[in-house]
CSV table of C-alpha atoms in Angstrom, one decimal:
chain,number,residue,atom,x,y,z
V,262,MET,CA,3.1,7.9,17.3
V,263,GLY,CA,4.1,8.2,21.0
V,264,VAL,CA,5.9,5.4,22.9
V,265,SER,CA,3.3,4.1,25.3
V,266,SER,CA,4.8,2.9,28.8
V,267,LEU,CA,4.9,-1.1,29.3
V,268,VAL,CA,2.4,-2.6,31.3
V,269,GLU,CA,3.7,-5.7,32.4
V,270,PRO,CA,7.6,-5.2,31.7
V,271,ASP,CA,8.2,-8.6,32.9
V,272,ALA,CA,6.7,-9.9,30.0
V,273,GLU,CA,6.7,-7.5,27.5
V,274,GLY,CA,10.1,-6.2,27.4
V,275,VAL,CA,12.0,-9.2,28.4
V,276,ARG,CA,14.7,-10.3,26.4
V,277,PRO,CA,13.4,-13.0,23.4
V,278,GLU,CA,15.8,-15.3,24.5
V,279,VAL,CA,14.3,-15.4,27.8
V,280,ARG,CA,10.9,-15.4,27.0
V,281,ARG,CA,11.7,-18.6,24.1
V,282,GLY,CA,12.6,-20.1,27.8
V,283,VAL,CA,9.3,-19.1,28.9
V,284,GLN,CA,7.5,-20.7,25.7
V,285,GLU,CA,9.1,-23.9,25.9
V,286,ARG,CA,8.3,-24.3,29.9
V,287,ARG,CA,4.3,-23.4,28.9
V,288,LEU,CA,4.3,-25.4,26.0
V,289,ARG,CA,5.7,-28.7,27.5
V,290,GLY,CA,2.9,-27.7,30.4
V,291,LEU,CA,0.1,-27.8,27.6
V,292,VAL,CA,0.9,-31.1,26.3
V,293,ALA,CA,0.8,-32.5,29.6
V,294,ARG,CA,-2.5,-31.1,30.2
V,295,LEU,CA,-4.0,-32.3,27.2
V,296,LEU,CA,-2.3,-35.8,27.1
V,297,ALA,CA,-3.9,-36.4,31.1
V,298,ALA,CA,-6.7,-35.1,29.9
V,299,GLY,CA,-7.2,-37.5,27.0
V,300,GLY,CA,-9.6,-36.6,24.2
V,301,VAL,CA,-9.1,-35.6,20.3
V,302,GLN,CA,-5.9,-33.6,20.6
V,303,ALA,CA,-4.3,-36.1,22.6
V,304,ALA,CA,-5.2,-38.8,20.7
V,305,ARG,CA,-3.9,-37.0,17.5
V,306,LEU,CA,-0.5,-36.1,19.5
V,307,ARG,CA,0.0,-39.9,20.3
V,308,GLU,CA,-0.4,-40.2,16.6
V,309,VAL,CA,3.0,-37.9,15.6
V,310,GLY,CA,5.0,-39.7,18.4
V,311,VAL,CA,4.2,-37.5,21.3
V,312,VAL,CA,3.5,-39.8,24.2
V,313,GLY,CA,5.7,-37.2,26.6
V,314,VAL,CA,6.1,-33.9,27.2
V,315,GLY,CA,9.8,-34.4,26.5
V,316,ASP,CA,8.9,-35.1,22.9
V,317,VAL,CA,8.2,-31.4,22.1
V,318,SER,CA,10.3,-28.5,21.5
V,319,VAL,CA,8.9,-24.6,19.5
V,320,ASP,CA,11.8,-25.2,17.6
V,321,GLU,CA,9.6,-28.6,16.2
V,322,LEU,CA,6.1,-27.0,16.6
V,323,TRP,CA,5.4,-27.7,13.2
V,324,ARG,CA,5.2,-31.2,13.3
V,325,LEU,CA,2.8,-31.8,15.7
V,326,PRO,CA,-1.4,-31.7,14.3
V,327,PHE,CA,-3.4,-28.3,13.7
V,328,VAL,CA,-7.1,-27.8,15.1
V,329,THR,CA,-9.7,-26.5,12.8
V,330,LYS,CA,-13.2,-24.6,13.3
V,331,GLN,CA,-14.1,-28.1,11.7
V,332,ASP,CA,-12.7,-30.5,14.5
V,333,LEU,CA,-15.0,-27.6,16.7
V,334,TRP,CA,-18.0,-28.1,15.2
V,335,GLU,CA,-17.5,-31.8,15.2
V,336,HIS,CA,-17.5,-32.1,18.7
V,337,TYR,CA,-19.8,-29.4,20.0
V,338,PRO,CA,-20.2,-28.0,22.0
V,339,THR,CA,-17.8,-28.7,24.7
V,340,GLY,CA,-15.5,-31.6,22.8
V,341,PHE,CA,-12.5,-29.9,23.5
V,342,GLN,CA,-12.6,-28.4,27.1
V,343,VAL,CA,-10.6,-29.9,29.3
V,344,ASP,CA,-11.5,-28.5,32.9
V,345,ASP,CA,-14.6,-28.3,34.8
V,346,ARG,CA,-13.4,-25.2,36.5
V,347,ILE,CA,-15.7,-22.9,34.0
V,348,VAL,CA,-16.6,-19.8,35.1
V,349,CYS,CA,-18.4,-18.2,32.1
V,350,ILE,CA,-18.8,-19.3,28.3
V,351,HIS,CA,-18.3,-16.9,25.0
V,352,GLY,CA,-18.7,-17.7,21.6
V,353,SER,CA,-19.0,-17.0,18.2
V,354,SER,CA,-21.6,-17.0,15.7
V,355,GLY,CA,-20.9,-20.0,13.2
V,356,THR,CA,-22.3,-20.9,9.2
V,357,GLY,CA,-24.9,-23.3,8.8
V,358,GLY,CA,-26.3,-22.5,12.5
V,359,ARG,CA,-23.4,-24.2,14.0
V,360,PRO,CA,-22.0,-22.0,16.3
V,361,THR,CA,-18.2,-21.9,18.5
V,362,LEU,CA,-18.5,-22.3,22.7
V,363,VAL,CA,-15.6,-21.2,24.3
V,364,PRO,CA,-15.6,-22.3,28.1
V,365,TYR,CA,-12.9,-19.8,30.4
V,366,THR,CA,-11.9,-20.7,33.7
V,367,ALA,CA,-11.3,-18.2,36.5
V,368,HIS,CA,-7.2,-18.7,35.1
V,369,ASP,CA,-8.4,-18.1,31.6
V,370,VAL,CA,-10.6,-15.4,32.5
V,371,ASP,CA,-7.4,-13.6,34.5
V,372,ILE,CA,-5.0,-14.1,31.1
V,373,TRP,CA,-8.1,-12.2,29.5
V,374,ALA,CA,-7.9,-9.4,31.3
V,375,SER,CA,-3.8,-9.0,31.5
V,376,VAL,CA,-3.5,-9.2,28.0
V,377,MET,CA,-5.9,-6.6,27.4
V,378,ALA,CA,-4.9,-4.3,30.0
V,379,ARG,CA,-1.7,-4.5,28.3
V,380,ALA,CA,-3.5,-3.8,24.7
V,381,LEU,CA,-4.7,-0.8,26.3
V,382,GLY,CA,-1.6,0.6,28.0
V,383,GLY,CA,0.1,0.3,24.5
V,384,ALA,CA,-2.7,2.6,23.3
V,385,GLY,CA,-1.9,5.4,25.6
V,386,ALA,CA,-4.9,4.4,28.3
V,387,THR,CA,-3.9,4.9,31.9
V,388,SER,CA,-5.8,4.5,35.2
V,389,ARG,CA,-6.8,7.6,34.2
V,390,SER,CA,-8.5,7.2,31.2
V,391,LEU,CA,-12.2,7.0,30.6
V,392,ILE,CA,-13.0,4.2,27.7
V,393,HIS,CA,-16.2,4.6,25.6
V,394,ASN,CA,-17.0,0.9,25.3
V,395,ALA,CA,-19.2,0.1,22.1
V,396,TYR,CA,-17.7,-3.6,21.3
V,397,GLY,CA,-21.3,-5.6,21.8
V,398,TYR,CA,-21.4,-7.1,25.2
V,399,GLY,CA,-23.0,-11.1,25.8
V,400,LEU,CA,-21.9,-14.4,23.8
V,401,PHE,CA,-18.8,-12.1,21.5
V,402,THR,CA,-16.0,-11.0,23.0
V,403,GLY,CA,-15.5,-7.6,22.5
V,404,GLY,CA,-17.3,-5.8,24.7
V,405,LEU,CA,-16.3,-7.8,28.1
V,406,GLY,CA,-12.5,-8.4,26.6
V,407,VAL,CA,-12.0,-4.4,27.2
V,408,HIS,CA,-14.3,-4.4,30.3
V,409,HIS,CA,-11.5,-6.5,31.9
V,410,GLY,CA,-8.7,-5.0,30.8
V,411,GLY,CA,-9.8,-1.5,31.5
V,412,MET,CA,-10.8,-2.2,34.7
V,413,ARG,CA,-7.4,-4.0,35.2
V,414,LEU,CA,-5.4,-1.0,34.0
V,415,GLY,CA,-7.3,0.6,37.0
V,416,ALA,CA,-9.5,3.1,33.9
V,417,THR,CA,-13.3,4.0,33.7
V,418,VAL,CA,-15.0,1.6,31.6
V,419,LEU,CA,-18.4,2.6,30.0
V,420,PRO,CA,-20.1,-0.2,28.6
V,421,LEU,CA,-22.3,1.3,25.7
V,422,SER,CA,-22.0,-2.2,24.3
V,423,GLY,CA,-23.2,-1.6,20.8
V,424,GLY,CA,-26.6,0.4,18.9
V,425,MET,CA,-28.1,3.2,20.5
V,426,THR,CA,-26.7,5.6,18.6
V,427,GLU,CA,-28.2,8.5,20.1
V,428,ARG,CA,-27.8,8.0,23.3
V,429,GLN,CA,-23.8,7.3,22.9
V,430,VAL,CA,-23.4,10.9,21.4
V,431,ARG,CA,-25.2,12.3,24.4
V,432,LEU,CA,-22.6,10.3,26.4
V,433,ILE,CA,-19.5,11.5,24.6
V,434,ALA,CA,-20.8,14.9,24.8
V,435,ASP,CA,-21.3,14.9,28.6
V,436,LEU,CA,-18.9,12.9,30.0
V,437,ARG,CA,-15.4,14.0,27.5
V,438,PRO,CA,-13.9,10.2,27.3
V,439,ASP,CA,-10.5,10.1,26.2
V,440,VAL,CA,-10.4,6.2,24.3
V,441,LEU,CA,-13.2,4.3,22.3
V,442,CYS,CA,-13.1,0.8,21.3
V,443,CYS,CA,-15.2,-0.5,18.7
V,444,THR,CA,-15.8,-2.2,15.5
V,445,PRO,CA,-13.9,0.3,12.7
V,446,SER,CA,-17.0,0.5,10.9
V,447,TYR,CA,-19.2,1.5,13.7
V,448,ALA,CA,-16.5,4.2,15.1
V,449,ILE,CA,-17.0,5.9,11.3
V,450,HIS,CA,-21.0,5.6,11.6
V,451,LEU,CA,-20.4,7.0,15.6
V,452,GLY,CA,-18.1,9.9,13.6
V,453,GLU,CA,-21.1,11.0,11.0
V,454,ALA,CA,-23.4,11.2,14.0
V,455,LEU,CA,-20.9,13.1,16.2
V,456,ARG,CA,-21.1,15.3,13.6
V,457,HIS,CA,-24.5,15.9,12.3
V,458,ASN,CA,-24.9,16.7,15.4
V,459,GLY,CA,-22.5,19.4,16.0
V,460,ILE,CA,-20.4,17.9,18.9
V,461,GLU,CA,-16.8,17.5,18.8
V,462,PRO,CA,-14.9,14.3,19.1
V,463,SER,CA,-12.9,13.9,22.4
V,464,PHE,CA,-10.8,11.1,21.8
V,465,THR,CA,-7.4,10.7,21.3
V,466,VAL,CA,-6.8,7.3,20.7
V,467,GLY,CA,-9.1,4.2,19.4
V,468,VAL,CA,-8.8,1.0,19.7
V,469,PHE,CA,-10.6,-1.1,16.8
V,470,GLY,CA,-10.8,-4.4,15.3
V,471,ALA,CA,-13.3,-7.0,15.1
V,472,GLU,CA,-13.3,-7.1,10.8
V,473,PRO,CA,-10.8,-6.8,8.7
V,474,TRP,CA,-10.1,-2.5,7.8
V,475,THR,CA,-7.3,-1.0,5.8
V,476,ASP,CA,-4.8,1.8,5.7
V,477,GLY,CA,-7.3,3.8,4.0
V,478,MET,CA,-9.9,3.2,6.6
V,479,ARG,CA,-7.5,4.1,9.4
V,480,GLU,CA,-7.6,7.5,7.6
V,481,GLN,CA,-10.9,7.9,7.4
V,482,ILE,CA,-11.7,7.5,11.2
V,483,GLN,CA,-8.5,9.3,11.9
V,484,ALA,CA,-9.9,12.5,9.7
V,485,LEU,CA,-13.3,11.8,11.3
V,486,LEU,CA,-12.2,11.9,14.7
V,487,ASN,CA,-9.6,13.3,15.0
V,488,LEU,CA,-8.0,10.6,16.7
V,489,THR,CA,-5.0,8.2,16.4
V,490,ALA,CA,-6.4,5.1,15.6
V,491,LEU,CA,-5.0,1.8,16.5
V,492,ASP,CA,-5.9,-2.4,15.1
V,493,ILE,CA,-6.6,-4.9,18.1
V,494,TYR,CA,-6.7,-8.9,16.9
V,495,GLY,CA,-8.1,-11.3,18.9
V,496,LEU,CA,-11.1,-14.6,18.2
V,497,SER,CA,-13.2,-16.4,21.2
V,498,GLU,CA,-11.5,-20.1,20.2
V,499,ILE,CA,-8.1,-18.2,21.6
V,500,ILE,CA,-9.1,-15.6,24.4
V,501,GLY,CA,-11.2,-13.1,22.6
V,502,PRO,CA,-9.4,-9.3,21.9
V,503,GLY,CA,-6.1,-9.3,22.9
V,504,VAL,CA,-4.2,-12.0,20.8
V,505,ALA,CA,-2.2,-8.9,19.5
V,506,CYS,CA,-2.6,-5.0,19.8
V,507,GLU,CA,-0.8,-2.3,17.8
V,508,SER,CA,0.8,0.3,20.2
V,509,LEU,CA,1.7,3.7,19.6
V,510,ASP,CA,5.1,2.7,18.8
V,511,SER,CA,4.8,-0.9,16.8
V,512,GLN,CA,5.0,0.9,13.6
V,513,GLY,CA,2.0,-0.4,11.9
V,514,MET,CA,1.9,-3.6,13.4
V,515,LEU,CA,0.2,-5.3,16.1
V,516,ASN,CA,2.7,-6.9,19.0
V,517,VAL,CA,1.7,-10.1,19.8
V,518,ALA,CA,1.5,-11.4,23.7
V,519,GLU,CA,3.3,-14.4,22.6
V,520,ASP,CA,3.9,-15.4,26.9
V,521,HIS,CA,0.4,-16.1,26.3
V,522,PHE,CA,-0.1,-17.0,22.3
V,523,LEU,CA,2.4,-19.0,20.1
V,524,VAL,CA,2.4,-17.9,16.7
V,525,GLU,CA,3.3,-19.2,13.6
V,526,ALA,CA,2.2,-18.4,9.6
V,527,VAL,CA,2.0,-21.3,7.5
V,528,ASP,CA,0.9,-21.2,3.3
V,529,PRO,CA,-2.2,-23.2,2.4
V,530,GLU,CA,-0.3,-27.2,3.1
V,531,GLY,CA,0.5,-26.2,6.2
V,532,LYS,CA,4.1,-25.1,5.7
V,533,PRO,CA,5.9,-22.3,7.8
V,534,VAL,CA,6.3,-19.1,5.6
V,535,PRO,CA,9.2,-16.6,6.6
V,536,ASP,CA,8.4,-13.8,7.8
V,537,GLY,CA,7.2,-10.7,5.9
V,538,THR,CA,5.3,-13.5,3.8
V,539,PRO,CA,1.9,-13.8,3.9
V,540,GLY,CA,0.4,-16.6,5.9
V,541,GLU,CA,-2.1,-18.2,7.8
V,542,LEU,CA,-1.7,-17.4,11.6
V,543,VAL,CA,-2.1,-20.4,13.7
V,544,PHE,CA,-1.8,-19.8,17.6
V,545,THR,CA,-1.4,-22.2,20.1
V,546,THR,CA,-2.8,-21.4,23.5
V,547,LEU,CA,0.2,-21.7,25.9
V,548,THR,CA,-1.5,-20.7,29.1
V,549,LYS,CA,-5.3,-21.6,29.0
V,550,THR,CA,-7.1,-24.2,30.9
V,551,GLY,CA,-10.8,-24.4,29.8
V,552,MET,CA,-10.3,-25.0,26.9
V,553,PRO,CA,-6.9,-24.7,25.2
V,554,LEU,CA,-5.6,-25.4,21.7
V,555,LEU,CA,-2.4,-26.6,20.2
V,556,ARG,CA,-2.0,-24.8,16.8
V,557,TYR,CA,-5.1,-23.5,16.0
V,558,ARG,CA,-5.5,-22.4,12.1
V,559,THR,CA,-7.7,-19.2,12.0
V,560,GLY,CA,-8.1,-18.7,8.6
V,561,ASP,CA,-7.3,-15.1,8.9
V,562,VAL,CA,-4.3,-14.3,6.7
V,563,ALA,CA,-1.5,-11.7,7.8
V,564,THR,CA,2.4,-11.7,7.9
V,565,LEU,CA,4.7,-11.6,10.7
V,566,ALA,CA,7.7,-9.8,11.7
V,567,PRO,CA,10.2,-9.7,14.8
V,568,PRO,CA,9.9,-6.6,17.4
V,569,VAL,CA,11.1,-2.6,16.6
V,570,PRO,CA,14.9,-2.8,16.8
V,571,ASP,CA,15.5,-0.9,20.2
V,572,SER,CA,12.3,-1.0,21.3
V,573,PRO,CA,11.1,-1.8,24.8
V,574,ARG,CA,8.9,-3.8,23.8
V,575,THR,CA,10.4,-7.5,22.4
V,576,LEU,CA,7.2,-9.2,21.0
V,577,ARG,CA,7.1,-10.5,17.3
V,578,ARG,CA,4.3,-8.3,15.5
V,579,MET,CA,1.8,-9.3,12.9
V,580,SER,CA,0.7,-7.4,10.0
V,581,LYS,CA,-3.0,-6.1,9.9
V,582,VAL,CA,-4.8,-9.1,8.7
V,583,LEU,CA,-5.2,-9.1,4.8
V,584,GLY,CA,-8.0,-11.1,4.6
V,585,ARG,CA,-9.4,-14.3,5.3
V,586,ARG,CA,-8.7,-17.3,3.5
V,587,ASP,CA,-11.9,-18.1,3.1
V,588,ASP,CA,-13.3,-14.8,2.4
V,589,MET,CA,-10.5,-15.0,-0.9
V,590,LEU,CA,-12.2,-14.6,-3.4
V,591,ILE,CA,-11.3,-16.4,-7.3
V,592,VAL,CA,-12.5,-14.3,-9.6
V,593,ARG,CA,-11.6,-15.6,-13.8
V,594,GLY,CA,-8.9,-17.4,-12.2
V,595,VAL,CA,-7.7,-14.6,-10.1
V,596,ASN,CA,-7.3,-14.3,-7.1
V,597,VAL,CA,-8.5,-11.1,-4.6
V,598,PHE,CA,-8.8,-10.3,-1.1
V,599,PRO,CA,-12.2,-7.6,0.1
V,600,THR,CA,-9.1,-5.5,1.7
V,601,GLU,CA,-7.1,-5.1,-1.8
V,602,ILE,CA,-10.4,-3.5,-3.3
V,603,GLU,CA,-10.9,-1.5,0.1
V,604,SER,CA,-7.3,-0.3,-0.3
V,605,VAL,CA,-8.1,1.1,-3.8
V,606,LEU,CA,-11.0,2.7,-3.1
V,607,LEU,CA,-10.2,4.8,0.3
V,608,ALA,CA,-7.4,6.1,-1.6
V,609,ASP,CA,-9.8,8.3,-3.9
V,610,PRO,CA,-11.4,11.1,-1.4
V,611,ARG,CA,-14.5,11.0,-3.1
V,612,VAL,CA,-15.3,7.6,-2.0
V,613,SER,CA,-17.3,7.0,1.0
V,614,PRO,CA,-16.2,4.8,3.2
V,615,HIS,CA,-19.4,2.8,3.0
V,616,TYR,CA,-19.2,0.0,0.2
V,617,LEU,CA,-20.5,-3.2,-0.7
V,618,ILE,CA,-18.5,-6.0,-2.9
V,619,VAL,CA,-20.9,-8.2,-4.8
V,620,ASP,CA,-19.4,-11.7,-5.9
V,621,ASP,CA,-21.7,-12.1,-8.7
V,622,ARG,CA,-22.0,-15.9,-9.7
V,623,ARG,CA,-25.2,-16.3,-11.7
V,624,ALA,CA,-23.4,-16.8,-15.3
V,625,ARG,CA,-20.0,-15.5,-16.2
V,626,PRO,CA,-18.3,-15.0,-12.9
V,627,GLU,CA,-18.2,-11.4,-12.2
V,628,LEU,CA,-17.2,-8.7,-9.1
V,629,TRP,CA,-19.5,-5.4,-8.6
V,630,VAL,CA,-18.1,-2.6,-6.6
V,631,VAL,CA,-21.1,-0.9,-5.1
V,632,VAL,CA,-20.1,2.9,-3.6
V,633,GLU,CA,-21.1,5.9,-2.0
V,634,SER,CA,-19.9,9.3,-3.0
V,635,PRO,CA,-21.2,12.9,-3.3
V,636,GLN,CA,-18.8,13.9,-6.3
V,637,PRO,CA,-19.9,10.7,-8.9
V,638,GLU,CA,-18.5,13.3,-11.9
V,639,GLY,CA,-15.3,10.6,-13.3
V,640,LEU,CA,-15.5,8.3,-10.6
V,641,HIS,CA,-16.8,5.3,-12.1
V,642,ARG,CA,-14.2,5.5,-14.5
V,643,ASN,CA,-11.0,6.4,-12.9
V,644,LEU,CA,-12.4,3.5,-9.9
V,645,THR,CA,-12.5,0.7,-13.3
V,646,GLU,CA,-8.9,2.0,-14.0
V,647,ALA,CA,-7.7,1.7,-10.6
V,648,LEU,CA,-9.4,-1.8,-9.5
V,649,ARG,CA,-7.8,-3.3,-12.7
V,650,GLU,CA,-4.5,-1.9,-12.0
V,651,ARG,CA,-4.4,-3.1,-8.4
V,652,LEU,CA,-6.3,-6.4,-9.3
V,653,GLY,CA,-5.5,-7.1,-12.6
V,654,ILE,CA,-9.1,-8.2,-13.5
V,655,THR,CA,-11.9,-6.1,-15.1
V,656,CYS,CA,-14.9,-4.9,-11.8
V,657,LYS,CA,-18.1,-3.3,-12.4
V,658,VAL,CA,-18.6,-0.6,-10.2
V,659,LEU,CA,-21.6,1.3,-9.3
V,660,VAL,CA,-21.6,4.6,-7.5
V,661,THR,CA,-24.3,5.0,-5.9
V,662,GLU,CA,-26.0,8.6,-3.4
V,663,PRO,CA,-25.0,9.1,0.1
V,664,GLY,CA,-27.0,6.3,2.4
V,665,THR,CA,-27.6,3.6,-0.3
V,666,VAL,CA,-25.3,1.0,0.8
V,667,PRO,CA,-26.7,-0.6,4.5
V,668,ARG,CA,-25.1,1.1,7.6
V,669,THR,CA,-24.5,-0.7,10.6
V,670,GLU,CA,-25.6,-0.1,14.3
V,671,THR,CA,-23.9,-3.1,16.0
V,672,GLY,CA,-22.0,-6.0,15.3
V,673,LYS,CA,-19.7,-5.9,11.8
V,674,ALA,CA,-19.9,-4.5,9.0
V,675,ARG,CA,-21.1,-6.4,5.8
V,676,ARG,CA,-18.8,-5.7,3.4
V,677,LEU,CA,-19.2,-8.8,1.0
V,678,ALA,CA,-22.1,-10.2,-0.4
V,679,ARG,CA,-22.3,-13.4,-2.9
V,680,TRP,CA,-25.2,-13.2,-5.9
V,681,ASP,CA,-26.0,-16.4,-7.2
V,682,GLU,CA,-29.3,-16.3,-8.4
V,683,GLY,CA,-32.8,-13.8,-7.6
V,684,ARG,CA,-32.7,-10.4,-6.6
V,685,PRO,CA,-29.6,-9.0,-6.2
V,686,PRO,CA,-28.2,-7.7,-2.9
V,687,ILE,CA,-28.3,-4.0,-3.4
V,688,ALA,CA,-30.6,-1.9,-6.1
V,689,GLY,CA,-29.3,-0.8,-8.7
V,690,LEU,CA,-26.9,-4.0,-10.0
V,691,THR,CA,-28.1,-6.2,-13.3
């Protein structure tokens, strides 16, 4: 990979000790806002003895209380809002019909545009780029996050949103965009549609996120679309996409915009883990004003690392998301992340990137892995052995014809299904 220029050198390339001072000031500003607003976070701060900004520091962040998704649900819809100068509201879907709504001030939108411009610039986009934006627009933050950042960068943004693949293929053929932004699963779908129509992709780089994906999926996308595939991370509760993003020179990890979002990794008990150890990501929004959050537990599991040595970017980095705490499967006493299974599947060139994992809970717990392949000879045996070696358990492997596993036209791919009773979630299971 090449080296990309810094969009905001004073933020991305400042000496870490200088940034640390910025973080300290901004953390105290956040605590001051929370204490002044009252509410859940203020009460919890006072419970642990924080009554003023002098009672907090970055070094002792670990002693401050967490916020969880459950907290946001219990105080839905606006219980964590602390500023009434709201200009827009975004959100994400939730289980049991409980969405998470996030109010943004104009200041928050400005921060969002800034970190997204950095992310796109780190990926190699410039003011001369044409960005094909196939993330969904609406309550979901993906589409508008890329849109804000692309415009801040001075690039041209093509706001396709998700779906309508035939139209997307036509516009790629006509306009020849150089940057693709969408979910990795839709990148595969779009690449297959381009190939079916005999159209050579024009992209040089793609920025893909909104769902966990492995380096095996990266290789598949790069081969299909002839581009450099980079990962982006974000969540509505923190800002949306742009919390962290891989750059051309970040050595496969994602640079965290840590002047705005202080990052930690913790174990299941909430204790900090050292760099390189998988832990649940926890973010503190240092500069947000509409719905600032102190130590928000994301449920996403990743590792943290210092900046690349001697790199112009001095930001801490996070790995690709290894999985979600609540997506971890426990099969006969063994902990399994779906991304571990994907790594095994996509290491075999005969396997299509379309697959489904079925957590069968009808009787004795079983794990089904449904894959597509035009070359099924010996694949069942090979995958069964490879999965057993990687996971330590035996999975039931079903090899099917191409086109069996449902595709996604919009949004995130369905990679995991649970089977408690009744008909199987896909044909062929017994």
